[in-house]
Coordinates of N, CA and C and ligand atoms in Angstrom, one line a residue:
M1106 N 1.1 -1.2 -0.1 CA -0.2 0.0 0.1 C 0.8 1.3 -0.1
E1107 N 0.5 2.4 -0.6 CA 1.5 3.5 -0.8 C 0.7 4.5 0.3
D1108 N 1.8 5.5 0.8 CA 1.4 6.4 1.7 C 0.2 7.3 1.2
N1109 N -0.1 7.6 0.2 CA -1.1 8.3 -0.2 C -2.7 7.4 -0.6
D1110 N -2.4 6.3 -0.3 CA -3.6 5.8 0.0 C -4.5 5.8 1.1
L1111 N -3.6 6.4 1.9 CA -4.6 6.6 3.5 C -4.9 8.0 3.2
I1112 N -6.2 8.1 3.7 CA -7.0 9.3 3.7 C -7.0 9.7 5.3
K1113 N -6.4 11.0 5.6 CA -6.4 11.6 7.3 C -7.8 11.7 7.7
T1114 N -8.3 11.7 8.9 CA -9.4 12.0 9.2 C -9.1 13.4 10.3
G1115 N -10.1 13.9 10.8 CA -9.8 15.2 11.8 C -9.0 14.5 13.3
L1116 N -8.7 13.1 13.2 CA -8.4 12.4 14.6 C -7.0 12.2 14.4
N1117 N -6.2 12.3 15.3 CA -4.8 12.0 15.3 C -4.7 10.7 15.2
N1118 N -3.8 10.1 14.2 CA -3.2 8.8 14.0 C -4.6 8.0 13.3
V1119 N -5.7 8.7 13.0 CA -6.5 7.7 12.8 C -7.0 8.1 10.8
F1120 N -7.0 7.3 10.1 CA -7.2 7.1 8.8 C -8.1 6.5 8.2
T1121 N -8.5 6.6 7.3 CA -9.4 5.7 6.3 C -8.8 5.1 4.8
F1122 N -8.9 4.1 4.4 CA -8.6 3.8 2.9 C -9.8 2.7 2.5
I1123 N -9.9 3.0 1.4 CA -10.7 2.1 0.2 C -10.2 0.9 -0.2
T1124 N -10.6 -0.1 0.2 CA -10.1 -1.6 -0.2 C -10.6 -1.7 -1.9
R1125 N -9.9 -2.8 -2.5 CA -10.1 -3.0 -3.8 C -11.6 -3.3 -4.2
D1126 N -12.3 -3.9 -3.3 CA -13.7 -4.2 -3.3 C -14.4 -2.7 -3.3
G1127 N -14.0 -1.7 -2.9 CA -14.6 -0.5 -2.7 C -15.4 -0.3 -1.4
S1128 N -15.0 -1.2 -0.4 CA -15.2 -0.6 1.1 C -14.3 0.2 1.8
K1129 N -14.9 0.9 3.0 CA -14.0 1.8 3.7 C -13.6 1.0 4.8
R1130 N -12.5 1.3 5.0 CA -11.7 0.6 6.3 C -11.1 1.8 7.2
L1131 N -11.2 1.7 8.3 CA -10.7 2.5 9.5 C -9.3 2.0 9.9
V1132 N -8.1 2.6 10.2 CA -7.0 2.2 10.9 C -6.4 3.4 11.4
T1133 N -5.7 3.0 12.8 CA -5.4 3.7 13.6 C -3.5 3.3 13.3
K1134 N -2.9 4.3 13.3 CA -1.2 4.3 13.4 C -0.9 3.8 14.8
A1135 N -0.2 2.6 14.6 CA 0.0 1.8 15.7 C 0.8 2.5 16.9
L1136 N 0.8 2.8 18.0 CA 1.6 3.2 19.2 C 2.7 2.4 19.3
F1137 N 2.2 0.9 19.2 CA 3.0 -0.1 19.5 C 2.4 -1.3 18.6
P1138 N 3.1 -2.0 17.9 CA 2.9 -2.7 16.8 C 2.2 -3.9 17.2
W1139 N 2.2 -4.5 18.2 CA 1.5 -5.8 18.4 C 0.4 -5.9 19.4
V1140 N -0.7 -6.3 18.8 CA -1.7 -6.7 19.6 C -2.2 -8.2 19.2
Q1141 N -2.1 -9.3 19.8 CA -2.0 -10.7 19.4 C -3.0 -11.0 18.3
G1142 N -2.8 -11.6 17.3 CA -3.9 -12.0 16.4 C -4.7 -10.9 15.6
E1143 N -4.3 -9.5 15.6 CA -4.9 -8.5 14.9 C -4.1 -8.4 13.5
K1144 N -5.4 -7.9 12.4 CA -4.4 -7.4 11.2 C -3.9 -6.0 11.3
T1145 N -3.0 -6.1 10.6 CA -2.1 -4.6 10.4 C -1.9 -4.6 8.8
I1146 N -1.7 -3.3 8.5 CA -1.1 -3.0 7.3 C 0.0 -2.2 7.4
K1147 N 1.1 -2.4 6.6 CA 2.5 -1.5 6.7 C 2.3 -0.8 5.5
V1148 N 2.6 0.8 6.0 CA 2.8 1.8 5.0 C 4.1 2.7 5.4
E1149 N 5.5 2.6 4.5 CA 6.4 3.0 4.8 C 6.8 2.9 5.8
K1150 N 6.9 1.6 6.3 CA 7.9 1.2 7.5 C 7.1 1.1 8.7
E1151 N 5.8 2.4 8.8 CA 5.2 2.3 9.7 C 3.8 1.5 9.6
E1152 N 3.5 0.7 11.2 CA 2.3 -0.1 11.1 C 1.2 0.7 11.4
Y1153 N -0.2 0.4 10.6 CA -1.5 0.6 11.0 C -2.2 -0.3 11.4
R1154 N -3.2 -0.5 12.5 CA -4.0 -1.3 12.9 C -5.5 -1.2 12.2
I1155 N -6.1 -2.1 11.9 CA -7.4 -2.1 11.2 C -8.4 -2.3 12.3
W1156 N -9.3 -1.0 12.2 CA -10.1 -0.8 13.4 C -11.8 -1.3 13.0
Y1157 N -12.1 -2.5 13.4 CA -13.0 -2.8 12.7 C -14.8 -2.4 13.5
P1158 N -15.7 -1.8 12.7 CA -16.7 -1.1 13.2 C -17.6 -2.3 13.8
Y1159 N -17.7 -3.4 13.1 CA -18.5 -4.4 13.8 C -18.2 -4.9 14.9
H1160 N -16.7 -4.8 15.5 CA -16.2 -5.0 16.7 C -16.0 -4.1 17.8
S1161 N -16.3 -2.6 17.3 CA -16.0 -1.6 18.1 C -16.8 -0.5 17.8
K1162 N -17.7 -0.2 19.0 CA -19.0 0.7 18.6 C -18.2 2.0 18.4
L1163 N -17.2 2.9 18.8 CA -16.3 3.7 18.5 C -16.1 4.0 17.0
A1164 N -15.6 2.7 16.7 CA -15.3 2.6 15.1 C -16.3 2.9 14.5
A1165 N -17.6 2.3 14.7 CA -18.7 2.3 14.0 C -19.0 3.6 13.7
L1166 N -18.9 4.4 14.8 CA -19.4 6.1 15.3 C -18.5 6.9 14.0
L1167 N -17.4 6.6 14.2 CA -16.1 7.3 13.3 C -16.7 6.9 12.0
I1168 N -16.8 5.8 11.6 CA -16.7 5.4 10.0 C -18.1 6.0 9.5
K1169 N -19.1 6.2 10.4 CA -20.4 6.7 9.8 C -20.3 8.3 9.8
G1170 N -19.1 8.9 10.2 CA -18.8 10.2 10.3 C -19.2 11.2 11.1
S1171 N -19.2 10.4 12.5 CA -19.1 11.5 13.4 C -17.9 11.8 13.8
T1172 N -18.0 13.0 14.5 CA -16.7 13.4 15.1 C -16.7 13.2 16.4
I1173 N -15.3 13.1 17.2 CA -15.4 13.5 18.6 C -14.2 14.1 19.0
P1174 N -14.4 15.3 20.1 CA -13.2 15.9 20.2 C -12.1 15.6 21.0
L1175 N -11.4 14.5 20.4 CA -10.0 14.1 21.0 C -9.0 14.6 20.1
K1176 N -7.8 15.1 20.9 CA -6.6 15.4 20.5 C -5.3 14.3 21.2
K1177 N -4.4 14.8 20.5 CA -3.5 13.6 20.6 C -2.9 14.0 22.4
D1178 N -3.2 15.1 22.9 CA -2.9 15.0 24.4 C -4.0 15.0 25.1
S1179 N -5.0 14.3 24.8 CA -6.3 14.5 25.6 C -6.2 13.2 26.7
T1180 N -7.1 13.4 27.5 CA -7.1 12.5 28.7 C -8.6 11.9 28.6
V1181 N -8.7 10.6 28.9 CA -9.8 10.0 28.8 C -10.0 9.0 29.8
L1182 N -11.3 9.0 30.2 CA -11.3 7.8 31.2 C -12.8 6.9 30.2
Y1183 N -12.4 5.6 30.1 CA -12.8 4.4 29.5 C -13.6 3.4 30.6
L1184 N -15.0 3.8 30.6 CA -15.5 2.7 31.4 C -16.2 1.6 30.7
G1185 N -15.8 0.2 31.2 CA -16.5 -1.0 30.5 C -15.1 -1.1 29.3
A1186 N -13.9 -1.2 29.8 CA -13.0 -1.5 28.9 C -13.0 -3.0 28.2
A1187 N -13.3 -3.8 28.9 CA -13.4 -5.3 28.4 C -12.0 -5.5 28.2
N1188 N -11.6 -6.2 26.8 CA -10.3 -6.8 26.6 C -9.5 -5.9 26.0
G1189 N -10.2 -4.9 25.8 CA -9.0 -3.6 25.4 C -9.2 -3.3 23.9
T1190 N -9.9 -3.7 23.4 CA -10.1 -3.9 21.5 C -10.1 -2.2 21.4
T1191 N -11.2 -1.7 21.6 CA -11.5 -0.3 21.4 C -10.4 0.7 22.1
V1192 N -10.1 0.2 23.5 CA -9.3 1.4 24.1 C -7.8 1.0 23.8
S1193 N -7.5 0.1 23.0 CA -5.7 0.3 22.5 C -5.9 0.9 21.5
H1194 N -7.2 1.3 20.6 CA -7.2 2.3 19.6 C -7.6 3.7 20.0
V1195 N -8.0 4.0 21.0 CA -8.3 5.3 22.0 C -6.5 5.6 22.3
S1196 N -5.9 4.5 22.6 CA -4.5 4.9 23.3 C -3.9 5.2 21.8
D1197 N -4.1 4.6 20.7 CA -3.2 5.1 19.4 C -3.8 6.4 19.2
I1198 N -4.7 6.8 19.4 CA -5.4 8.3 19.2 C -4.5 9.4 20.2
V1199 N -5.1 9.3 21.5 CA -4.1 10.2 22.6 C -2.7 9.8 22.7
S1200 N -2.0 9.7 21.7 CA -0.5 9.0 21.9 C 0.3 10.0 22.7
E1201 N -0.1 11.6 23.3 CA 0.6 12.2 24.2 C 0.0 12.4 25.2
G1202 N -1.3 11.7 25.4 CA -2.0 11.8 26.6 C -2.2 10.9 27.2
T1203 N -3.4 10.6 27.8 CA -3.6 9.3 29.1 C -5.1 8.9 28.6
V1204 N -5.2 7.4 29.0 CA -6.5 6.4 28.9 C -6.6 6.0 30.2
F1205 N -7.5 6.2 30.9 CA -7.8 5.4 32.4 C -8.6 4.7 31.8
A1206 N -8.6 3.1 31.9 CA -9.3 1.9 31.5 C -10.3 1.1 32.7
V1207 N -11.3 1.6 32.9 CA -11.9 0.6 34.3 C -12.5 -0.3 33.7
E1208 N -12.2 -1.4 34.4 CA -13.0 -2.8 34.0 C -13.3 -3.4 35.2
F1209 N -14.4 -4.2 35.6 CA -14.5 -4.9 36.8 C -14.4 -6.4 36.5
S1210 N -14.1 -7.1 35.4 CA -14.0 -8.3 35.1 C -12.6 -8.9 35.3
P1211 N -12.2 -9.9 36.0 CA -10.8 -10.1 36.2 C -10.1 -10.6 35.2
R1212 N -11.4 -11.3 34.4 CA -10.5 -12.2 33.4 C -10.5 -11.2 32.1
A1213 N -11.1 -10.0 32.0 CA -11.1 -9.2 30.7 C -9.6 -8.3 31.3
M1214 N -9.6 -8.4 32.6 CA -8.5 -7.5 33.2 C -7.1 -7.9 32.7
K1215 N -7.0 -9.5 32.7 CA -6.0 -10.3 32.4 C -5.3 -9.5 30.9
D1216 N -6.2 -9.5 29.9 CA -5.8 -9.0 28.7 C -5.5 -7.6 28.6
L1217 N -6.2 -7.1 29.4 CA -6.1 -5.1 29.3 C -4.7 -4.8 30.2
I1218 N -4.2 -5.8 30.6 CA -3.1 -5.7 31.4 C -1.8 -5.9 30.6
R1219 N -2.1 -7.2 29.7 CA -1.1 -7.4 28.5 C -0.8 -6.5 27.7
I1220 N -2.3 -5.9 27.3 CA -2.1 -4.6 25.9 C -1.4 -3.5 26.5
S1221 N -1.8 -3.3 28.0 CA -1.2 -1.9 28.4 C 0.2 -1.7 28.6
K1222 N 1.0 -2.9 29.0 CA 2.1 -3.0 29.2 C 3.2 -2.2 28.5
P1223 N 3.0 -2.4 27.3 CA 3.9 -1.5 26.3 C 3.3 -0.2 26.2
R1224 N 2.0 0.2 26.5 CA 1.6 1.4 26.0 C 1.7 2.4 27.4
K1225 N 2.5 3.1 27.3 CA 2.7 3.9 28.6 C 1.4 5.0 28.9
N1226 N 0.8 5.3 28.0 CA -0.6 5.9 28.1 C -1.7 5.3 28.6
L1227 N -1.6 4.2 28.7 CA -3.0 3.1 29.1 C -2.8 2.7 30.6
I1228 N -3.9 3.2 31.3 CA -3.7 2.7 32.8 C -4.7 2.2 33.1
P1229 N -4.7 0.8 33.2 CA -5.7 -0.2 33.5 C -6.4 -0.2 35.0
I1230 N -7.5 -0.1 35.1 CA -7.9 -0.1 36.6 C -9.0 -1.2 36.8
L1231 N -8.8 -1.9 37.7 CA -9.8 -3.0 37.8 C -10.8 -2.9 39.2
A1232 N -11.9 -2.0 38.5 CA -12.6 -1.6 39.4 C -14.4 -1.6 39.1
D1233 N -15.3 -1.3 39.8 CA -16.5 -1.2 39.5 C -17.0 0.2 39.4
A1234 N -17.5 0.7 37.9 CA -17.8 2.0 37.4 C -19.0 2.6 38.1
R1235 N -19.7 1.6 38.9 CA -20.8 2.2 39.8 C -20.3 2.9 41.1
H1236 N -18.7 2.6 41.3 CA -18.3 3.5 42.5 C -17.1 4.3 42.3
P1237 N -17.2 5.2 41.5 CA -15.9 5.9 41.0 C -15.1 6.4 42.2
D1238 N -15.6 6.5 43.2 CA -14.8 6.8 44.7 C -13.7 5.9 44.8
S1239 N -13.9 4.6 44.5 CA -12.6 3.7 44.6 C -11.6 3.8 44.0
Y1240 N -11.8 4.5 42.7 CA -10.5 5.1 41.7 C -10.5 6.4 41.7
R1241 N -10.7 7.3 42.6 CA -10.9 8.4 42.6 C -9.4 9.0 42.8
N1242 N -8.7 8.7 43.5 CA -7.1 9.0 43.7 C -6.2 8.4 42.3
M1243 N -6.9 7.5 41.4 CA -6.1 7.2 40.5 C -6.0 7.9 39.2
V1244 N -7.5 8.6 39.0 CA -7.6 9.4 38.0 C -7.6 10.8 38.0
T1245 N -7.0 11.6 37.1 CA -7.3 12.8 37.0 C -8.4 13.6 36.6
E1246 N -8.8 14.9 36.2 CA -9.6 15.5 35.5 C -9.5 14.9 34.0
V1247 N -10.6 14.4 33.0 CA -10.3 14.2 32.0 C -11.2 15.2 30.6
D1248 N -10.7 14.9 29.9 CA -11.3 15.9 28.5 C -12.8 14.9 28.0
M1249 N -12.4 13.8 28.4 CA -13.9 12.7 27.9 C -13.9 11.7 28.7
I1250 N -15.2 11.1 29.0 CA -15.6 9.6 29.3 C -16.4 9.3 28.3
Y1251 N -15.8 8.2 28.2 CA -16.4 7.2 27.1 C -16.9 6.1 28.1
Q1252 N -18.4 5.8 27.9 CA -18.9 4.5 28.6 C -19.5 3.5 27.9
D1253 N -19.5 2.3 28.0 CA -19.7 1.4 27.4 C -19.7 0.1 28.1
V1254 N -20.8 -0.2 29.1 CA -21.1 -1.1 30.0 C -22.3 -1.9 30.0
A1255 N -22.9 -1.9 29.1 CA -24.1 -2.7 28.9 C -25.0 -3.1 30.0
Q1256 N -25.3 -2.4 31.0 CA -25.8 -2.7 32.1 C -27.1 -1.6 32.1
R1257 N -28.0 -1.7 33.1 CA -29.1 -0.8 33.5 C -28.4 0.5 34.3
E1258 N -29.1 1.4 34.2 CA -28.7 2.4 35.2 C -27.5 3.1 34.4
Q1259 N -27.5 3.1 33.0 CA -26.3 3.8 32.2 C -26.1 5.2 32.8
A1260 N -27.0 6.0 32.4 CA -26.7 7.2 32.3 C -26.1 7.8 33.8
E1261 N -26.9 7.2 34.9 CA -26.9 7.5 36.3 C -25.1 7.3 36.6
R1262 N -24.7 6.2 36.0 CA -23.3 5.6 36.2 C -22.5 6.7 35.8
M1263 N -22.9 7.3 34.5 CA -22.1 8.5 33.5 C -22.1 9.3 34.3
M1264 N -23.5 9.6 35.0 CA -23.0 10.9 35.8 C -22.5 11.0 37.0
R1265 N -22.4 9.8 37.8 CA -21.7 9.7 38.9 C -20.0 10.0 38.6
N1266 N -19.6 9.6 37.4 CA -18.4 9.8 37.0 C -18.0 11.1 36.5
A1267 N -18.9 11.8 35.8 CA -18.8 13.2 35.1 C -18.5 14.1 36.4
D1268 N -19.5 13.8 37.6 CA -19.4 14.7 38.6 C -17.8 14.5 39.3
L1269 N -17.3 13.4 39.1 CA -16.0 13.9 39.6 C -15.0 13.8 38.7
F1270 N -15.0 13.5 37.5 CA -13.7 13.6 36.8 C -13.7 14.5 35.3
I1271 N -14.9 15.0 35.0 CA -15.2 15.8 33.6 C -14.9 17.2 33.9
K1272 N -14.0 17.7 32.8 CA -13.5 19.0 32.7 C -14.7 19.8 32.3
K1273 N -14.6 21.0 32.7 CA -15.6 22.0 31.9 C -15.1 22.1 30.4
G1274 N -16.0 22.0 29.6 CA -16.1 21.8 28.1 C -15.5 20.5 27.8
G1275 N -15.7 19.4 28.7 CA -15.5 17.9 28.4 C -16.7 17.4 27.6
C1276 N -16.2 16.3 27.2 CA -16.9 15.5 26.4 C -17.5 14.3 27.2
L1277 N -18.7 13.9 26.8 CA -19.5 12.3 27.4 C -19.7 11.9 26.0
V1278 N -19.4 10.5 25.7 CA -20.0 9.6 24.7 C -20.4 8.3 25.6
L1279 N -21.6 8.4 25.6 CA -22.7 7.2 26.4 C -22.9 6.2 25.4
I1280 N -22.5 5.2 25.3 CA -23.2 4.3 24.5 C -24.3 3.3 25.1
I1281 N -25.6 3.3 24.7 CA -26.4 3.0 25.5 C -27.1 1.4 25.0
K1282 N -27.0 0.4 25.6 CA -27.7 -0.7 25.2 C -29.5 -0.6 25.7
T1283 N -30.1 -0.3 24.9 CA -31.5 -0.2 25.3 C -32.1 -1.3 25.9
K1284 N -31.9 -2.4 25.3 CA -32.6 -3.7 25.9 C -32.1 -3.9 27.4
S1285 N -30.6 -3.5 27.6 CA -30.4 -3.8 29.1 C -31.0 -2.9 29.8
I1286 N -31.7 -1.6 29.5 CA -32.4 -0.7 30.4 C -33.6 -1.3 30.5
D1287 N -34.5 -1.3 29.3 CA -36.0 -1.7 29.5 C -36.0 -2.6 28.0
S1288 N -36.6 -3.8 28.5 CA -36.7 -4.7 26.9 C -37.7 -4.7 26.6
V1289 N -38.9 -3.9 26.8 CA -40.2 -3.9 26.4 C -40.5 -2.2 25.8
K1290 N -39.8 -1.4 26.3 CA -39.9 -0.3 25.4 C -39.1 0.1 24.5
N1291 N -39.6 1.1 23.1 CA -38.8 1.0 22.1 C -37.3 1.7 22.6
T1292 N -36.3 1.7 21.5 CA -35.1 2.4 21.4 C -35.1 3.8 21.8
D1293 N -36.1 4.5 20.9 CA -36.4 6.0 20.9 C -36.6 6.5 22.5
E1294 N -37.7 5.6 23.0 CA -38.1 6.0 24.1 C -37.1 5.9 25.5
V1295 N -36.6 4.6 25.2 CA -35.2 4.4 26.4 C -34.2 5.6 26.4
S1296 N -33.8 5.5 25.2 CA -32.7 6.8 25.0 C -33.1 8.0 25.4
H1297 N -34.5 8.7 25.0 CA -34.8 9.6 25.4 C -34.8 9.9 27.0
N1298 N -35.1 8.7 27.6 CA -35.3 8.9 28.9 C -33.7 9.0 29.7
E1299 N -32.7 8.4 29.0 CA -31.4 8.4 29.5 C -30.9 9.8 29.5
I1300 N -31.3 10.2 28.0 CA -30.7 11.7 28.0 C -31.2 12.9 29.1
T1301 N -32.3 12.5 29.4 CA -33.1 13.4 30.4 C -32.3 13.2 31.6
K1302 N -31.6 12.3 31.6 CA -31.0 11.9 33.1 C -29.8 12.9 33.1
L1303 N -29.0 13.3 31.9 CA -28.1 13.8 31.9 C -28.0 14.8 32.5
G1304 N -29.3 15.6 32.7 CA -29.4 17.0 33.3 C -28.9 18.2 32.7
G1305 N -29.0 19.4 33.3 CA -28.8 20.5 32.7 C -27.4 21.2 32.5
L1306 N -26.3 20.3 33.1 CA -24.9 20.7 32.8 C -24.6 20.4 31.5
F1307 N -25.1 19.5 31.1 CA -24.6 18.9 29.4 C -25.5 19.1 28.5
K1308 N -24.6 19.7 27.5 CA -25.6 20.1 26.2 C -25.7 18.7 25.4
V1309 N -26.7 18.2 24.8 CA -26.4 16.9 24.2 C -26.2 17.4 22.3
M1310 N -25.2 16.7 22.0 CA -24.8 17.0 20.6 C -25.4 16.0 19.3
G1311 N -25.4 15.1 20.0 CA -25.8 14.0 18.9 C -26.7 13.0 19.6
K1312 N -27.5 12.1 18.8 CA -27.9 10.9 19.3 C -27.9 9.8 18.3
L1313 N -27.1 9.1 17.9 CA -27.0 8.4 16.8 C -27.0 6.6 17.2
N1314 N -27.8 6.1 16.0 CA -27.7 4.8 16.0 C -26.5 4.2 15.4
L1315 N -26.1 2.8 15.5 CA -24.8 2.4 15.0 C -25.2 1.4 13.7
N1316 N -26.4 1.6 13.1 CA -26.6 0.8 11.9 C -25.8 1.2 10.8
P1317 N -25.5 0.2 9.9 CA -25.2 -1.2 10.0 C -24.9 -2.0 10.7
F1318 N -23.8 -1.4 11.3 CA -22.6 -2.3 12.2 C -23.4 -2.9 13.5
D1319 N -24.1 -2.3 13.9 CA -24.7 -2.8 15.5 C -26.0 -2.2 15.7
S1320 N -27.2 -2.9 15.6 CA -28.5 -2.8 16.1 C -29.0 -2.3 17.2
E1321 N -28.4 -3.0 18.4 CA -28.5 -2.9 19.6 C -28.4 -1.7 20.6
H1322 N -27.4 -0.7 20.0 CA -26.7 0.0 20.7 C -27.0 1.6 19.8
V1323 N -27.2 2.6 20.7 CA -27.1 4.1 20.5 C -26.1 4.7 21.2
A1324 N -25.8 5.6 20.5 CA -24.5 6.4 21.3 C -25.0 8.1 21.3
I1325 N -24.7 8.6 22.6 CA -25.3 10.0 23.0 C -23.7 10.7 23.2
I1326 N -23.8 11.8 22.4 CA -22.5 12.4 22.8 C -23.1 13.9 23.3
A1327 N -22.3 14.2 24.6 CA -22.8 15.4 25.1 C -21.4 16.2 25.6
L1328 N -21.7 17.5 25.8 CA -20.7 18.4 26.1 C -21.0 19.0 27.6
K1329 N -19.9 19.2 28.5 CA -20.3 19.9 29.7 C -20.2 21.7 29.2
E1330 N -21.1 22.0 29.5 CA -21.1 23.5 29.0 C -20.5 24.5 30.2
V1331 N -20.8 24.3 31.6 CA -20.1 25.1 32.7 C -19.0 24.9 33.3
Ligands
SAM2466 C1 -19.7 -4.3 25.9 S1 -18.4 -4.7 26.9 C2 -17.2 -3.5 26.5 C3 -16.6 -3.5 24.9 C4 -15.4 -2.4 24.8 N1 -16.0 -1.3 25.3 C5 -14.8 -2.7 23.6 O1 -15.2 -1.8 22.6 O2 -13.7 -3.2 23.2 C6 -18.9 -4.3 28.4 C7 -17.9 -4.1 29.3 O3 -18.2 -3.4 30.3 C8 -17.9 -4.5 31.5 N2 -18.8 -4.0 32.6 C9 -19.6 -4.0 32.9 N3 -20.6 -3.3 34.1 C10 -19.2 -2.7 34.5 C11 -19.3 -2.0 35.9 N4 -20.0 -1.3 36.6 N5 -17.8 -1.7 36.0 C12 -16.6 -1.9 35.2 N6 -16.9 -2.7 34.1 C13 -18.0 -3.2 33.7 C14 -18.2 -5.8 31.5 O4 -17.2 -6.7 32.1 C15 -17.7 -5.8 29.7 O5 -15.9 -6.2 30.0

């Protein structure tokens, strides 16, 4: 692949390219080249990691054209880091910043620790995101909170963390699995209820579905105004 086949996006280290069959792919320039078993491409000695929208809701958001206000020196609190698939790409983006990655499953944490070892900007935290006081002394104020926990009380959990950690002007990205909140009500109704829980301090910039990559989740993007 040639250097000029990669198309810059507005985000540090994030590029797209078009495959031979005409489909669009998303990649991040690898801060560290290895994550076991993943596909990479090489361009002029640099390694780029393919970021799959069917595996990562953030990749789905970006490939659909959403913008998120992340810079190379941003700090991010990531709630529900799982085994680090999306987190590792966020770490590529904030190459001079920090990602605090909270996950409460010890099993997932094993993988997360392995991925974090060579990445000095990725701090894994084994904790329950419902109790942000438990990691208060490990996390600084952040520019963004990204939450993907797939449980009930998703907006409430985000707000508890935002109260402690978000900077003025900071951004919240709340991934909502509506069926985990209410299996009977429709997606619009559930996500509207969650938005109202964000309260007056946040301006909701957008509510986006992730179709065709994911039909179960909705993303809400909000900014702290004051
Ligand atoms: C849908 S997965 C996240 C996938 C991940 N964001 C990605 O894109 O690679 C949800 C994760 O949230 C974690 N989780 C759920 N509730 C949590 C909580 N209260 N505190 C911390 N982690 C939680 C689960 O263990 C699971 O790993």
